[in-house]
PDB file of C-alpha atoms in Angstrom:
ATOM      1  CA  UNK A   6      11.253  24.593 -22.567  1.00 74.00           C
ATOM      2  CA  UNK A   7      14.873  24.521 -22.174  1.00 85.00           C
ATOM      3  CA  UNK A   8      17.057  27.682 -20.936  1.00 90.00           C
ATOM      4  CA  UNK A   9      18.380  29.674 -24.202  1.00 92.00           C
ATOM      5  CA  UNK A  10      22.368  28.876 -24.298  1.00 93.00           C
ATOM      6  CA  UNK A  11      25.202  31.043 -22.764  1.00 94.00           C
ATOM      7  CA  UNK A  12      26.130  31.550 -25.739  1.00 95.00           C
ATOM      8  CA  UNK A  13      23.702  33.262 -27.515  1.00 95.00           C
ATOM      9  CA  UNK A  14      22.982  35.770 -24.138  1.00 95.00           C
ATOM     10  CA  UNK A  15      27.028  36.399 -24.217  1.00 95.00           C
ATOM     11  CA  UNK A  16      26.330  37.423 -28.339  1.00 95.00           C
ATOM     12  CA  UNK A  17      22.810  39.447 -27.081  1.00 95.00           C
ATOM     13  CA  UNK A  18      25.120  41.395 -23.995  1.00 94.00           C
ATOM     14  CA  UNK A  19      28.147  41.893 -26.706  1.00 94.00           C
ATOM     15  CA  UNK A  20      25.583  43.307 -28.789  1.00 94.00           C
ATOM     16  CA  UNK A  21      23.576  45.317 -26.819  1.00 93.00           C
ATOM     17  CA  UNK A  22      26.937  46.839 -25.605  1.00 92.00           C
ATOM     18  CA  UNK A  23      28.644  47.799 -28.805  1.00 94.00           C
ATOM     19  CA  UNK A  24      25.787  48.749 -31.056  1.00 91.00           C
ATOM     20  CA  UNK A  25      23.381  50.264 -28.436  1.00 86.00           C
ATOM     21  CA  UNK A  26      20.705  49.142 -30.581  1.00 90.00           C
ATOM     22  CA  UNK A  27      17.070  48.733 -29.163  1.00 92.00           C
ATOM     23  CA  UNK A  28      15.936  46.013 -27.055  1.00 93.00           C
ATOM     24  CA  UNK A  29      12.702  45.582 -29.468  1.00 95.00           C
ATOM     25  CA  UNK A  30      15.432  45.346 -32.205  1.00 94.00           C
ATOM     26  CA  UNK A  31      17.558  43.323 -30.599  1.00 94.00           C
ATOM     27  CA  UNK A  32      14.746  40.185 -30.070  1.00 95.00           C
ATOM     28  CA  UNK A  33      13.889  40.428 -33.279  1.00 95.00           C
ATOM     29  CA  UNK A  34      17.501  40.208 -34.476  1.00 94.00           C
ATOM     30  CA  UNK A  35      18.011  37.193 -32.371  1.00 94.00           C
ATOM     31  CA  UNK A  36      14.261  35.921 -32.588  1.00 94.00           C
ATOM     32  CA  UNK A  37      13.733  36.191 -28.710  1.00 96.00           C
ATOM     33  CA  UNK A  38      11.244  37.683 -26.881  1.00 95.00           C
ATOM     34  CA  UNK A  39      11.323  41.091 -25.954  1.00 95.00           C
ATOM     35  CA  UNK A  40      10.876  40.256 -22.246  1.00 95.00           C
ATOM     36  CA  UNK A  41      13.879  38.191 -22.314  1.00 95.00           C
ATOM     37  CA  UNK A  42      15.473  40.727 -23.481  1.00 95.00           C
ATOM     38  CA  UNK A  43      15.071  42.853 -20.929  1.00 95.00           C
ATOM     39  CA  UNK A  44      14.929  40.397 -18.079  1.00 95.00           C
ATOM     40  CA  UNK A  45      18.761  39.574 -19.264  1.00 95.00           C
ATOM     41  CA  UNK A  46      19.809  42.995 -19.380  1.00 94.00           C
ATOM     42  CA  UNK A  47      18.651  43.645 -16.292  1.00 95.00           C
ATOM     43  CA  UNK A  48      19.931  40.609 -14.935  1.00 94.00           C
ATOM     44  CA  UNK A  49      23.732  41.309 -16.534  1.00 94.00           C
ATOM     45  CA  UNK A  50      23.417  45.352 -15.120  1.00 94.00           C
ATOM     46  CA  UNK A  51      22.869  43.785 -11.636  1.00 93.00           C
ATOM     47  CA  UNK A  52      24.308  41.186 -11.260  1.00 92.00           C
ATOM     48  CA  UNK A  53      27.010  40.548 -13.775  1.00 92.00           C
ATOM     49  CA  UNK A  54      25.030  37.183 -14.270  1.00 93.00           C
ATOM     50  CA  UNK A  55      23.631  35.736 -17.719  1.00 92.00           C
ATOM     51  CA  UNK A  56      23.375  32.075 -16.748  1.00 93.00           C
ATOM     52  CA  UNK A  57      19.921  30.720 -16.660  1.00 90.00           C
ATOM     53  CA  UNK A  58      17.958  30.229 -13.214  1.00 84.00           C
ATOM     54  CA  UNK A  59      17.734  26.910 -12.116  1.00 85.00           C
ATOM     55  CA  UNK A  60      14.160  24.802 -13.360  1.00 83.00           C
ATOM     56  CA  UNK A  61      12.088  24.233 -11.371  1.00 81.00           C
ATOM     57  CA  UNK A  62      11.711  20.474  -9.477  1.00 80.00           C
ATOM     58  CA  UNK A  63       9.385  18.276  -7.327  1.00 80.00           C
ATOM     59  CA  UNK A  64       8.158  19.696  -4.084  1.00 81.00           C
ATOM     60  CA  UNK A  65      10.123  18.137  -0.993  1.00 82.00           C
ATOM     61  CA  UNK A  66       8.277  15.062   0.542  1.00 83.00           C
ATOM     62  CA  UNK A  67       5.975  15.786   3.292  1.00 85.00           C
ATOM     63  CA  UNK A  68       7.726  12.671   5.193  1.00 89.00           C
ATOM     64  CA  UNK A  69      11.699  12.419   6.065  1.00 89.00           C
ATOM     65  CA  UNK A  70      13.628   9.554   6.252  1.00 88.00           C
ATOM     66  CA  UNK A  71      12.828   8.204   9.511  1.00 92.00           C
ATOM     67  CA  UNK A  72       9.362   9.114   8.821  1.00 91.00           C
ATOM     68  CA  UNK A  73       9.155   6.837   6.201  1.00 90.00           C
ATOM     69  CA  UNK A  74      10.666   3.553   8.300  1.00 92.00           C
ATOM     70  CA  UNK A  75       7.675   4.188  11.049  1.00 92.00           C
ATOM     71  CA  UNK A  76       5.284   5.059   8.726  1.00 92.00           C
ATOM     72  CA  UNK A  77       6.503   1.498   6.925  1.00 91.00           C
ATOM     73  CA  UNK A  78       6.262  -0.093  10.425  1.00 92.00           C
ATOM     74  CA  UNK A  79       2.822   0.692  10.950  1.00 92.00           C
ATOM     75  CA  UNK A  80       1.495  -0.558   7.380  1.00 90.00           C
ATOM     76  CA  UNK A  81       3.269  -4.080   8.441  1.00 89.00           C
ATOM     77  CA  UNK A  82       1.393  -4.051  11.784  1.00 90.00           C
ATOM     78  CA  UNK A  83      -2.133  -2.821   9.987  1.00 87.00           C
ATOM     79  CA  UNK A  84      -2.063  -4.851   6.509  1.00 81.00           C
ATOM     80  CA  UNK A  85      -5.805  -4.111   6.505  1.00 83.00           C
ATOM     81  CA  UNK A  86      -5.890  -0.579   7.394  1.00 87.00           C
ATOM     82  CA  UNK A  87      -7.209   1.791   5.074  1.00 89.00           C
ATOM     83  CA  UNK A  88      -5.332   5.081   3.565  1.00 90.00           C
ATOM     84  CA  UNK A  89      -7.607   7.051   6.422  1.00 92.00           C
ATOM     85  CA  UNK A  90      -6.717   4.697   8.773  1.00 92.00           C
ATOM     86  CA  UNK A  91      -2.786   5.158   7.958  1.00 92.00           C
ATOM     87  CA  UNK A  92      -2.863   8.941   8.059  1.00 93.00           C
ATOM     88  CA  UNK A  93      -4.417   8.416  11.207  1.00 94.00           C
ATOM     89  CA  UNK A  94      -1.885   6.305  12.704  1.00 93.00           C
ATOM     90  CA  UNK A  95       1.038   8.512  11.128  1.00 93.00           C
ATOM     91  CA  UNK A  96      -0.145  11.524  13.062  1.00 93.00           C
ATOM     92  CA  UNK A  97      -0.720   9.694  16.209  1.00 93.00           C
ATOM     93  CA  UNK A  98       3.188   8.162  16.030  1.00 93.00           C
ATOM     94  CA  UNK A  99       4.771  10.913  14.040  1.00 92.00           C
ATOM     95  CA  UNK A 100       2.731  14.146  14.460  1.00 92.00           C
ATOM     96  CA  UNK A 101       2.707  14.558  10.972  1.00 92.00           C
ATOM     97  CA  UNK A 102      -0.415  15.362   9.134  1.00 93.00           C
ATOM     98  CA  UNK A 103      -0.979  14.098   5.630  1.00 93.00           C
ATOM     99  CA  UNK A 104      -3.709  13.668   3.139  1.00 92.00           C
ATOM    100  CA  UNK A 105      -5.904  10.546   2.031  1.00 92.00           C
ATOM    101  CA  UNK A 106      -4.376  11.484  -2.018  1.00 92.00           C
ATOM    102  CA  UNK A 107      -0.698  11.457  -0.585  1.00 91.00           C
ATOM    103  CA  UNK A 108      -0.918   8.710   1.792  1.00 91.00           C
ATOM    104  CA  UNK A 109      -2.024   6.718  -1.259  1.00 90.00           C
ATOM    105  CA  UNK A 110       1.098   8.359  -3.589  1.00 89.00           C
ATOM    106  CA  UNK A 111       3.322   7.286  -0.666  1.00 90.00           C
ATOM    107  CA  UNK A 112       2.148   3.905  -0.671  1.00 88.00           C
ATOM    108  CA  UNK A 113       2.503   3.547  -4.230  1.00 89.00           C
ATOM    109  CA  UNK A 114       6.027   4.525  -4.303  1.00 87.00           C
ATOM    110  CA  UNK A 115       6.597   2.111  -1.756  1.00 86.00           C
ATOM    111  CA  UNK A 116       4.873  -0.889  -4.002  1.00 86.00           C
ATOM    112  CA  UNK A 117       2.588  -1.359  -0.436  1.00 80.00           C
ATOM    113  CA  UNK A 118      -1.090  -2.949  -1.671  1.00 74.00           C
ATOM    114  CA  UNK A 119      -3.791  -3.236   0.584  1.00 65.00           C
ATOM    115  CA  UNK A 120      -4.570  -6.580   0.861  1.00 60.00           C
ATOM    116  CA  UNK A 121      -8.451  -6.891   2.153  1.00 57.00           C
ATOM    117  CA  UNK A 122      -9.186 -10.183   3.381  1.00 57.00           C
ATOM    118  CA  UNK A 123     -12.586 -11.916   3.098  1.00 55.00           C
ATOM    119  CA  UNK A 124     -13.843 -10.950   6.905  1.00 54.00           C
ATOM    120  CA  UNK A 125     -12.923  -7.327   6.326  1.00 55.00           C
ATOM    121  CA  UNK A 126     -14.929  -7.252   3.479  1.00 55.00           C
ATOM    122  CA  UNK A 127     -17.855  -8.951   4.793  1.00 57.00           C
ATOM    123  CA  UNK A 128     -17.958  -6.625   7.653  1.00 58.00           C
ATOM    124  CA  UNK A 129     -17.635  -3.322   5.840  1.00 58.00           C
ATOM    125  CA  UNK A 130     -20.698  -4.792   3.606  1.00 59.00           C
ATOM    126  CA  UNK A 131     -22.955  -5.853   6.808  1.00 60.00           C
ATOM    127  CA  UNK A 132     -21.997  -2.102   7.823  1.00 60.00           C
ATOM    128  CA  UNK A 133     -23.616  -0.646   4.516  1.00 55.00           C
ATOM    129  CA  UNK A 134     -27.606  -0.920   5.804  1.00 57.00           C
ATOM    130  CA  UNK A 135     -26.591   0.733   8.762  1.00 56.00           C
ATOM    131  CA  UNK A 136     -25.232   3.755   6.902  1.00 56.00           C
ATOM    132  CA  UNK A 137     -27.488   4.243   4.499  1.00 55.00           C
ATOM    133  CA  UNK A 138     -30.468   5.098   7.470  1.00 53.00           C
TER     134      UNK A 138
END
């Protein structure tokens, strides 16, 4: 949901100051909530603010810049590592911890596919037996 307008909290404030009218009366006058109501007065009384906050974003990435070129480095050196394997192999040349779910968000956003040649495969699957005991 968009921020309401400056102009219609300059009309509430130049209301609220010349009429003194309630602040129940005034959200239904204006068809705002009553909360907003007094969240802007508030606001205005303290502040002399009645712009809008700023919304809310994306969380900043776990992995800076230069993060990103090693961490790019060690996917060309390890084509066929796994996203376990290249959290492992961040932390160990970075010291920066990060999950199985982000490694694989990183990678995405870097268009990096694992490509699993036929030897890997027919490893991991000789490997199964063993596990299962």
């Amino acid at each position: 949901m968009k921020p309401y307008s400056i102009d219609l909290r300059k009309k509430i404030i130049e209301i609220w100051e010349k009429e003194k009218i309630s602040i129940r009366k005034l959200a239904q006058r204006f068809g705002v909530s009553k909360s907003f109501i007094q969240k802007l007065i508030k606001k205005y009384q303290e502040t002399g603010d009645i712009r809008a906050l700023p919304q809310g974003g994306s969380p900043p990435s776990k992995l800076n810049s230069e993060q990103l070129v090693i961490l790019i480095e060690i996917m060309d050196r390890n084509h066929h590592a796994t996203l376990e394997q290249l959290c492992d192999l961040l932390k160990i040349a970075t010291g920066v911890k990060v999950g199985k779910s982000t490694m694989g968000r990183i990678t995405q956003k870097l268009n990096y596919s694992q490509k699993k040649d036929i030897i890997s495969t027919m490893e991991e699957n000789l490997e199964v037996p063993h596990k299962r005991v």
